[in-house]
Amino acid sequence: YQTANNSRIHRKQMKEDSDYIKSTEYALKHNMESIISSSEIDKTVKELTRKIDEDFKEWSNITIVCVLKGAYWFMSDIGKYTNLNWNIEFLKASSYSGTTSTGTLTFDLFPNKQYIENHHILIVEDCVDSCLTLNKIYSQIKRMNPDSVHIATMIDKSGLSASEKVSAIGMDVKYIAFTTSHHDFLIGRGLDWD
């Protein structure tokens, strides 16, 4: 496993990633509106990470479960600002084909049970929308007997109240960097379209 403090290297490498370049070129080519600046993201994620660190500081067995691909940058940003030593596990769940939901969730990669069982888990997701994906992820993680499960998201565009999210997911999304009423398809900063 790797600790999140090593993410600075990965973050630098990701700047050269073709998905990042494609999403930036796509946004420019299609005159997409910028709704959150890079400096806003950095400031907000730094503040959010302080809250996460405060809540997790008493626990020694802590694991981030990063939902690939979209949440990688968000997780990397958390890793840049955290003062804690996290285990990092990855999960890849697919429910979209392009910009359209297929209605079926498949797991292409799932975390190692040894870093979930008896650990305090932070699921890091890029965007909360319908809550269907998070519901299935939460259910699968819960079966692995963690001590606790928490969710962090870069963007909440679900439009749901906290109690509605609890009903839809099975728990609240405690750490939210941004909430937006933009229900359009969002790309950039790791948010991908496939």
CSV table of C-alpha atoms in Angstrom, one decimal, residues 17-32 187-188 193:
chain,number,residue,atom,x,y,z
A,17,ASP,CA,-2.2,12.3,-18.2
A,18,SER,CA,-4.1,12.1,-21.5
A,19,ASP,CA,-7.5,12.2,-19.8
A,20,TYR,CA,-6.7,15.5,-18.2
A,21,ILE,CA,-5.4,16.9,-21.5
A,22,LYS,CA,-8.5,15.6,-23.4
A,23,SER,CA,-10.9,17.0,-20.8
A,24,THR,CA,-9.3,20.5,-21.0
A,25,GLU,CA,-9.2,20.4,-24.8
A,26,TYR,CA,-12.9,19.2,-24.9
A,27,ALA,CA,-14.0,22.0,-22.5
A,28,LEU,CA,-12.2,24.7,-24.6
A,29,LYS,CA,-13.4,23.3,-27.9
A,30,HIS,CA,-17.0,23.2,-26.7
A,31,ASN,CA,-17.0,26.6,-24.9
A,32,MET,CA,-17.9,25.0,-21.6
A,187,ILE,CA,-15.6,17.6,-16.5
A,188,GLY,CA,-12.2,18.7,-15.4
A,193,TRP,CA,-16.6,11.5,-19.2
